[in-house]
């Protein structure tokens, strides 16, 4: 097939996927909903495949995912080429990444701020659970991600960054109230847990493996964001898994009780990105890997 993609058609397609509806895409592009629909339909007819599932929110089909991947990569390569050809070599590079909250809240900026500043990178970050960032790369919503998935998808590479270590902790006052006899199965059925989101499995996996308690067998707060999640724990709302990096940074400020002192949870993190990249992105990927490995040992 000789692809001759109409930019207006692909722009409409991307807007629908990114906003989740034909109506919002129309508002974003200052067009009518029928005009958006016509452009998407023309693109689907040209490619011979449905690209969008007409649901709420609208989502890409498998072919739509592949097209989205292509469009994101083409956009990055075009921007990179434009920067290289510019008279001024100071043109910034936009980096669309999917990261887990703990990486952003702990090691990402300390490790990479110098690199990002030096390479004149503009960040466009999507925060997602570390078990789900991979999906955003797969659907074309990001050009790189940090994930716990070790296997690269087709056309991509996966490189080990290092290990994030977590400890199950609680505030001293919380333990005095709920865990007088330590972390027991009986006490854990009543003591509230603090998780990030409903997708977060750090706490639930630990409690299932160590105490045989399935998700839903205990009360649970949902507090997104590494700092907010940790604050909810250290101020006594509940207990949960906290990155070792955060615990070290707050040492001496709040007395935390380690509920399973000999049982840390270790998660290996991988950097996923496309094998075919612009020279600047290849160089940046190498620097991201190198910088991360200095902290995630």
mmCIF file of C-alpha atoms in Angstrom:
data_model
loop_
_atom_site.group_PDB
_atom_site.id
_atom_site.type_symbol
_atom_site.label_atom_id
_atom_site.label_comp_id
_atom_site.label_asym_id
_atom_site.label_seq_id
_atom_site.Cartn_x
_atom_site.Cartn_y
_atom_site.Cartn_z
ATOM 1 C CA UNK A 1 0.000 0.000 0.000
ATOM 2 C CA UNK A 2 1.269 3.450 -0.953
ATOM 3 C CA UNK A 3 0.505 5.625 2.041
ATOM 4 C CA UNK A 4 -0.290 9.209 1.223
ATOM 5 C CA UNK A 5 -1.749 10.424 4.496
ATOM 6 C CA UNK A 6 -3.696 13.655 4.421
ATOM 7 C CA UNK A 7 -2.458 15.845 7.314
ATOM 8 C CA UNK A 8 -5.976 17.173 7.959
ATOM 9 C CA UNK A 9 -7.295 13.641 8.238
ATOM 10 C CA UNK A 10 -4.553 12.464 10.599
ATOM 11 C CA UNK A 11 -4.924 15.644 12.672
ATOM 12 C CA UNK A 12 -8.630 14.885 13.142
ATOM 13 C CA UNK A 13 -7.870 11.260 14.043
ATOM 14 C CA UNK A 14 -5.287 12.244 16.643
ATOM 15 C CA UNK A 15 -7.581 14.846 18.167
ATOM 16 C CA UNK A 16 -10.360 12.295 18.641
ATOM 17 C CA UNK A 17 -8.045 9.782 20.335
ATOM 18 C CA UNK A 18 -6.355 12.383 22.526
ATOM 19 C CA UNK A 19 -9.583 14.094 23.653
ATOM 20 C CA UNK A 20 -11.740 10.975 23.760
ATOM 21 C CA UNK A 21 -14.624 12.264 21.614
ATOM 22 C CA UNK A 22 -15.503 13.692 18.215
ATOM 23 C CA UNK A 23 -17.159 16.685 19.885
ATOM 24 C CA UNK A 24 -14.088 17.656 21.918
ATOM 25 C CA UNK A 25 -11.858 17.093 18.896
ATOM 26 C CA UNK A 26 -14.086 19.456 16.905
ATOM 27 C CA UNK A 27 -13.821 22.114 19.605
ATOM 28 C CA UNK A 28 -10.040 21.717 19.769
ATOM 29 C CA UNK A 29 -9.634 22.085 15.995
ATOM 30 C CA UNK A 30 -12.364 24.719 15.622
ATOM 31 C CA UNK A 31 -14.397 22.508 13.304
ATOM 32 C CA UNK A 32 -17.813 20.897 13.437
ATOM 33 C CA UNK A 33 -18.341 17.339 14.658
ATOM 34 C CA UNK A 34 -19.542 16.196 11.188
ATOM 35 C CA UNK A 35 -16.354 17.626 9.653
ATOM 36 C CA UNK A 36 -14.228 15.647 12.106
ATOM 37 C CA UNK A 37 -16.257 12.523 11.413
ATOM 38 C CA UNK A 38 -15.868 12.969 7.655
ATOM 39 C CA UNK A 39 -12.102 13.347 7.912
ATOM 40 C CA UNK A 40 -11.741 10.270 10.111
ATOM 41 C CA UNK A 41 -14.016 8.276 7.807
ATOM 42 C CA UNK A 42 -11.940 9.348 4.776
ATOM 43 C CA UNK A 43 -8.770 8.188 6.550
ATOM 44 C CA UNK A 44 -10.390 4.857 7.452
ATOM 45 C CA UNK A 45 -11.567 4.379 3.866
ATOM 46 C CA UNK A 46 -8.100 5.113 2.508
ATOM 47 C CA UNK A 47 -6.439 2.631 4.901
ATOM 48 C CA UNK A 48 -9.222 0.062 4.552
ATOM 49 C CA UNK A 49 -9.566 -0.391 8.322
ATOM 50 C CA UNK A 50 -11.593 1.037 11.185
ATOM 51 C CA UNK A 51 -9.384 3.274 13.298
ATOM 52 C CA UNK A 52 -11.681 4.371 16.115
ATOM 53 C CA UNK A 53 -14.120 2.503 18.337
ATOM 54 C CA UNK A 54 -17.121 4.815 18.580
ATOM 55 C CA UNK A 55 -17.530 4.546 22.331
ATOM 56 C CA UNK A 56 -17.383 6.966 25.258
ATOM 57 C CA UNK A 57 -14.585 7.727 25.470
ATOM 58 C CA UNK A 58 -13.627 7.057 21.870
ATOM 59 C CA UNK A 59 -10.630 4.756 21.620
ATOM 60 C CA UNK A 60 -8.325 3.441 18.941
ATOM 61 C CA UNK A 61 -8.704 0.056 17.304
ATOM 62 C CA UNK A 62 -5.608 -2.127 16.929
ATOM 63 C CA UNK A 63 -4.945 -0.495 13.539
ATOM 64 C CA UNK A 64 -5.595 2.892 15.110
ATOM 65 C CA UNK A 65 -2.989 2.142 17.777
ATOM 66 C CA UNK A 66 -0.411 1.390 15.095
ATOM 67 C CA UNK A 67 -1.267 4.568 13.223
ATOM 68 C CA UNK A 68 -0.999 6.595 16.432
ATOM 69 C CA UNK A 69 2.442 5.120 17.077
ATOM 70 C CA UNK A 70 3.539 6.080 13.589
ATOM 71 C CA UNK A 71 2.185 9.642 13.847
ATOM 72 C CA UNK A 72 3.876 10.264 17.211
ATOM 73 C CA UNK A 73 7.213 8.989 15.962
ATOM 74 C CA UNK A 74 6.940 10.927 12.703
ATOM 75 C CA UNK A 75 6.173 14.095 14.669
ATOM 76 C CA UNK A 76 9.225 13.594 16.858
ATOM 77 C CA UNK A 77 11.518 12.913 13.887
ATOM 78 C CA UNK A 78 10.197 15.973 12.057
ATOM 79 C CA UNK A 79 10.700 18.199 15.095
ATOM 80 C CA UNK A 80 14.195 16.842 15.584
ATOM 81 C CA UNK A 81 15.122 17.445 11.957
ATOM 82 C CA UNK A 82 13.722 20.973 12.113
ATOM 83 C CA UNK A 83 15.840 21.671 15.170
ATOM 84 C CA UNK A 84 18.980 20.379 13.458
ATOM 85 C CA UNK A 85 18.332 22.477 10.363
ATOM 86 C CA UNK A 86 17.509 25.612 12.314
ATOM 87 C CA UNK A 87 20.013 28.450 12.154
ATOM 88 C CA UNK A 88 19.952 28.516 15.931
ATOM 89 C CA UNK A 89 20.798 25.117 17.352
ATOM 90 C CA UNK A 90 18.976 25.940 20.580
ATOM 91 C CA UNK A 91 15.582 24.641 19.441
ATOM 92 C CA UNK A 92 14.105 22.516 22.269
ATOM 93 C CA UNK A 93 13.144 18.883 21.887
ATOM 94 C CA UNK A 94 9.700 17.830 23.155
ATOM 95 C CA UNK A 95 9.792 14.512 24.989
ATOM 96 C CA UNK A 96 6.462 12.710 25.505
ATOM 97 C CA UNK A 97 6.944 10.117 28.264
ATOM 98 C CA UNK A 98 4.804 7.867 30.423
ATOM 99 C CA UNK A 99 6.244 7.556 33.933
ATOM 100 C CA UNK A 100 5.161 6.027 37.207
ATOM 101 C CA UNK A 101 4.503 8.380 40.115
ATOM 102 C CA UNK A 102 7.288 6.954 42.277
ATOM 103 C CA UNK A 103 9.920 7.623 39.620
ATOM 104 C CA UNK A 104 8.783 11.233 39.249
ATOM 105 C CA UNK A 105 8.534 11.662 43.010
ATOM 106 C CA UNK A 106 11.956 10.241 43.832
ATOM 107 C CA UNK A 107 14.851 9.701 41.414
ATOM 108 C CA UNK A 108 13.767 11.064 38.001
ATOM 109 C CA UNK A 109 14.527 14.769 38.432
ATOM 110 C CA UNK A 110 17.594 14.378 40.682
ATOM 111 C CA UNK A 111 19.067 11.946 38.166
ATOM 112 C CA UNK A 112 18.036 13.640 34.927
ATOM 113 C CA UNK A 113 17.607 17.384 35.489
ATOM 114 C CA UNK A 114 21.158 18.163 34.278
ATOM 115 C CA UNK A 115 20.623 16.014 31.179
ATOM 116 C CA UNK A 116 17.233 17.545 30.389
ATOM 117 C CA UNK A 117 18.549 21.088 30.789
ATOM 118 C CA UNK A 118 21.689 20.429 28.757
ATOM 119 C CA UNK A 119 19.747 18.760 25.921
ATOM 120 C CA UNK A 120 17.082 21.522 25.954
ATOM 121 C CA UNK A 121 14.222 19.084 26.515
ATOM 122 C CA UNK A 122 10.600 20.129 26.986
ATOM 123 C CA UNK A 123 8.783 17.450 28.962
ATOM 124 C CA UNK A 124 5.261 16.237 28.252
ATOM 125 C CA UNK A 125 4.692 13.686 31.013
ATOM 126 C CA UNK A 126 1.815 11.312 31.627
ATOM 127 C CA UNK A 127 1.745 9.751 35.090
ATOM 128 C CA UNK A 128 0.468 6.192 35.299
ATOM 129 C CA UNK A 129 0.981 3.120 37.458
ATOM 130 C CA UNK A 130 4.262 1.378 36.629
ATOM 131 C CA UNK A 131 2.349 -1.696 35.446
ATOM 132 C CA UNK A 132 0.358 0.391 32.953
ATOM 133 C CA UNK A 133 2.810 2.920 31.443
ATOM 134 C CA UNK A 134 3.671 0.288 28.817
ATOM 135 C CA UNK A 135 0.144 0.584 27.411
ATOM 136 C CA UNK A 136 0.635 4.284 26.677
ATOM 137 C CA UNK A 137 3.698 3.511 24.566
ATOM 138 C CA UNK A 138 1.829 0.677 22.879
ATOM 139 C CA UNK A 139 -1.101 2.947 21.970
ATOM 140 C CA UNK A 140 1.130 5.710 20.635
ATOM 141 C CA UNK A 141 0.418 8.167 23.444
ATOM 142 C CA UNK A 142 4.104 8.279 24.434
ATOM 143 C CA UNK A 143 7.443 7.767 22.708
ATOM 144 C CA UNK A 144 9.155 6.376 25.805
ATOM 145 C CA UNK A 145 8.103 4.928 29.143
ATOM 146 C CA UNK A 146 9.383 3.525 32.401
ATOM 147 C CA UNK A 147 7.703 0.226 33.207
ATOM 148 C CA UNK A 148 8.005 -2.979 35.199
ATOM 149 C CA UNK A 149 7.440 -4.932 31.959
ATOM 150 C CA UNK A 150 10.776 -6.512 30.914
ATOM 151 C CA UNK A 151 9.669 -7.619 27.462
ATOM 152 C CA UNK A 152 9.815 -4.999 24.699
ATOM 153 C CA UNK A 153 6.946 -4.790 22.285
ATOM 154 C CA UNK A 154 7.535 -5.181 18.578
ATOM 155 C CA UNK A 155 9.815 -2.474 17.196
ATOM 156 C CA UNK A 156 10.930 -1.329 20.652
ATOM 157 C CA UNK A 157 13.777 -1.988 23.060
ATOM 158 C CA UNK A 158 13.644 -2.508 26.825
ATOM 159 C CA UNK A 159 16.689 -1.743 28.962
ATOM 160 C CA UNK A 160 16.981 -2.352 32.699
ATOM 161 C CA UNK A 161 17.339 0.906 34.637
ATOM 162 C CA UNK A 162 17.663 -0.601 38.086
ATOM 163 C CA UNK A 163 15.559 -1.564 41.083
ATOM 164 C CA UNK A 164 13.107 0.463 43.161
ATOM 165 C CA UNK A 165 12.952 -0.877 46.729
ATOM 166 C CA UNK A 166 9.787 -0.442 48.833
ATOM 167 C CA UNK A 167 9.080 -0.944 52.537
ATOM 168 C CA UNK A 168 5.743 -1.460 54.256
ATOM 169 C CA UNK A 169 5.601 1.323 56.844
ATOM 170 C CA UNK A 170 3.264 3.227 59.129
ATOM 171 C CA UNK A 171 3.412 6.110 61.591
ATOM 172 C CA UNK A 172 4.116 5.223 65.226
ATOM 173 C CA UNK A 173 0.691 6.465 66.408
ATOM 174 C CA UNK A 174 -1.008 4.382 63.713
ATOM 175 C CA UNK A 175 0.799 1.243 64.887
ATOM 176 C CA UNK A 176 -0.149 1.956 68.490
ATOM 177 C CA UNK A 177 -3.787 1.996 67.410
ATOM 178 C CA UNK A 178 -3.961 -0.819 64.862
ATOM 179 C CA UNK A 179 -0.893 -3.034 65.209
ATOM 180 C CA UNK A 180 -0.324 -3.440 68.936
ATOM 181 C CA UNK A 181 0.712 -7.050 68.344
ATOM 182 C CA UNK A 182 2.458 -6.344 65.055
ATOM 183 C CA UNK A 183 1.286 -6.946 61.497
ATOM 184 C CA UNK A 184 -1.140 -9.828 61.928
ATOM 185 C CA UNK A 185 -3.788 -11.084 59.545
ATOM 186 C CA UNK A 186 -6.545 -10.188 61.997
ATOM 187 C CA UNK A 187 -5.306 -6.615 62.471
ATOM 188 C CA UNK A 188 -4.716 -6.129 58.744
ATOM 189 C CA UNK A 189 -8.375 -6.904 58.004
ATOM 190 C CA UNK A 190 -9.375 -3.709 59.847
ATOM 191 C CA UNK A 191 -6.411 -1.337 59.468
ATOM 192 C CA UNK A 192 -6.736 1.045 56.491
ATOM 193 C CA UNK A 193 -4.209 0.782 53.681
ATOM 194 C CA UNK A 194 -3.067 3.728 51.553
ATOM 195 C CA UNK A 195 -2.774 2.921 47.829
ATOM 196 C CA UNK A 196 -2.092 5.283 44.937
ATOM 197 C CA UNK A 197 -5.033 4.432 42.693
ATOM 198 C CA UNK A 198 -7.356 1.515 42.031
ATOM 199 C CA UNK A 199 -4.706 0.208 39.601
ATOM 200 C CA UNK A 200 -1.996 0.134 42.274
ATOM 201 C CA UNK A 201 -1.114 -3.435 43.250
ATOM 202 C CA UNK A 202 1.929 -2.853 45.477
ATOM 203 C CA UNK A 203 0.018 -3.135 48.734
ATOM 204 C CA UNK A 204 -2.532 -5.712 47.601
ATOM 205 C CA UNK A 205 0.124 -8.044 46.172
ATOM 206 C CA UNK A 206 2.149 -7.873 49.388
ATOM 207 C CA UNK A 207 -0.830 -8.511 51.682
ATOM 208 C CA UNK A 208 -2.011 -11.384 49.516
ATOM 209 C CA UNK A 209 1.393 -13.079 49.453
ATOM 210 C CA UNK A 210 2.319 -12.487 53.103
ATOM 211 C CA UNK A 211 -1.046 -12.672 54.890
ATOM 212 C CA UNK A 212 -3.336 -14.313 52.350
ATOM 213 C CA UNK A 213 -5.622 -11.265 52.267
ATOM 214 C CA UNK A 214 -7.168 -10.555 48.849
ATOM 215 C CA UNK A 215 -7.923 -7.048 47.641
ATOM 216 C CA UNK A 216 -11.183 -5.847 49.157
ATOM 217 C CA UNK A 217 -10.644 -7.721 52.423
ATOM 218 C CA UNK A 218 -9.488 -4.536 54.182
ATOM 219 C CA UNK A 219 -10.310 -0.793 54.041
ATOM 220 C CA UNK A 220 -8.265 1.290 51.626
ATOM 221 C CA UNK A 221 -7.547 4.974 50.931
ATOM 222 C CA UNK A 222 -6.609 6.028 47.391
ATOM 223 C CA UNK A 223 -4.124 8.898 47.335
ATOM 224 C CA UNK A 224 -2.277 9.481 44.025
ATOM 225 C CA UNK A 225 1.202 10.989 43.819
ATOM 226 C CA UNK A 226 4.356 9.846 45.618
ATOM 227 C CA UNK A 227 4.547 12.784 48.048
ATOM 228 C CA UNK A 228 0.799 12.841 48.791
ATOM 229 C CA UNK A 229 0.725 9.079 49.275
ATOM 230 C CA UNK A 230 3.643 9.233 51.697
ATOM 231 C CA UNK A 231 2.097 12.163 53.590
ATOM 232 C CA UNK A 232 -1.120 10.213 54.106
ATOM 233 C CA UNK A 233 0.934 7.399 55.642
ATOM 234 C CA UNK A 234 3.290 9.430 57.790
ATOM 235 C CA UNK A 235 0.425 11.501 59.206
ATOM 236 C CA UNK A 236 -1.395 8.359 60.288
ATOM 237 C CA UNK A 237 -4.251 7.854 57.819
ATOM 238 C CA UNK A 238 -3.098 4.380 56.941
ATOM 239 C CA UNK A 239 -0.116 2.185 56.122
ATOM 240 C CA UNK A 240 1.443 1.191 52.830
ATOM 241 C CA UNK A 241 4.448 0.658 50.602
ATOM 242 C CA UNK A 242 6.837 3.622 50.422
ATOM 243 C CA UNK A 243 9.949 3.870 48.212
ATOM 244 C CA UNK A 244 13.193 3.552 50.141
ATOM 245 C CA UNK A 245 14.415 6.744 48.468
ATOM 246 C CA UNK A 246 11.570 8.728 50.055
ATOM 247 C CA UNK A 247 12.145 7.157 53.456
ATOM 248 C CA UNK A 248 15.838 8.070 53.369
ATOM 249 C CA UNK A 249 15.055 11.633 52.319
ATOM 250 C CA UNK A 250 12.655 12.089 55.242
ATOM 251 C CA UNK A 251 14.801 10.332 57.864
ATOM 252 C CA UNK A 252 14.732 12.218 61.156
ATOM 253 C CA UNK A 253 11.614 14.244 60.282
ATOM 254 C CA UNK A 254 9.014 11.554 60.975
ATOM 255 C CA UNK A 255 9.423 8.325 62.891
ATOM 256 C CA UNK A 256 8.266 5.506 60.638
ATOM 257 C CA UNK A 257 7.707 1.936 61.779
ATOM 258 C CA UNK A 258 8.766 -0.828 59.405
ATOM 259 C CA UNK A 259 5.961 -3.406 59.563
ATOM 260 C CA UNK A 260 7.890 -6.052 57.627
ATOM 261 C CA UNK A 261 11.528 -5.094 58.363
ATOM 262 C CA UNK A 262 13.034 -8.126 56.638
ATOM 263 C CA UNK A 263 10.732 -8.178 53.621
ATOM 264 C CA UNK A 264 11.290 -5.289 51.214
ATOM 265 C CA UNK A 265 9.535 -5.338 47.871
ATOM 266 C CA UNK A 266 11.850 -4.802 44.905
ATOM 267 C CA UNK A 267 10.598 -3.734 41.478
ATOM 268 C CA UNK A 268 12.873 -3.762 38.451
ATOM 269 C CA UNK A 269 12.219 -0.784 36.161
ATOM 270 C CA UNK A 270 12.851 -0.781 32.411
ATOM 271 C CA UNK A 271 13.248 2.013 29.889
ATOM 272 C CA UNK A 272 11.141 1.309 26.790
ATOM 273 C CA UNK A 273 11.473 3.239 23.572
ATOM 274 C CA UNK A 274 11.441 2.706 19.815
ATOM 275 C CA UNK A 275 14.450 1.096 18.141
ATOM 276 C CA UNK A 276 14.249 3.527 15.221
ATOM 277 C CA UNK A 277 14.775 6.971 16.699
ATOM 278 C CA UNK A 278 16.233 10.320 15.800
ATOM 279 C CA UNK A 279 19.915 10.816 16.693
ATOM 280 C CA UNK A 280 18.982 13.218 19.511
ATOM 281 C CA UNK A 281 16.536 10.720 20.997
ATOM 282 C CA UNK A 282 19.074 7.903 20.788
ATOM 283 C CA UNK A 283 21.593 10.054 22.615
ATOM 284 C CA UNK A 284 19.012 11.101 25.207
ATOM 285 C CA UNK A 285 17.990 7.481 25.817
ATOM 286 C CA UNK A 286 21.600 6.568 26.539
ATOM 287 C CA UNK A 287 21.886 9.428 29.016
ATOM 288 C CA UNK A 288 18.603 8.507 30.717
ATOM 289 C CA UNK A 289 19.786 4.929 31.197
ATOM 290 C CA UNK A 290 23.190 6.008 32.495
ATOM 291 C CA UNK A 291 21.776 8.587 34.916
ATOM 292 C CA UNK A 292 19.081 6.269 36.263
ATOM 293 C CA UNK A 293 21.535 3.459 36.957
ATOM 294 C CA UNK A 294 23.554 5.703 39.257
ATOM 295 C CA UNK A 295 20.571 5.932 41.629
ATOM 296 C CA UNK A 296 18.597 2.738 40.972
ATOM 297 C CA UNK A 297 21.279 0.246 41.927
#
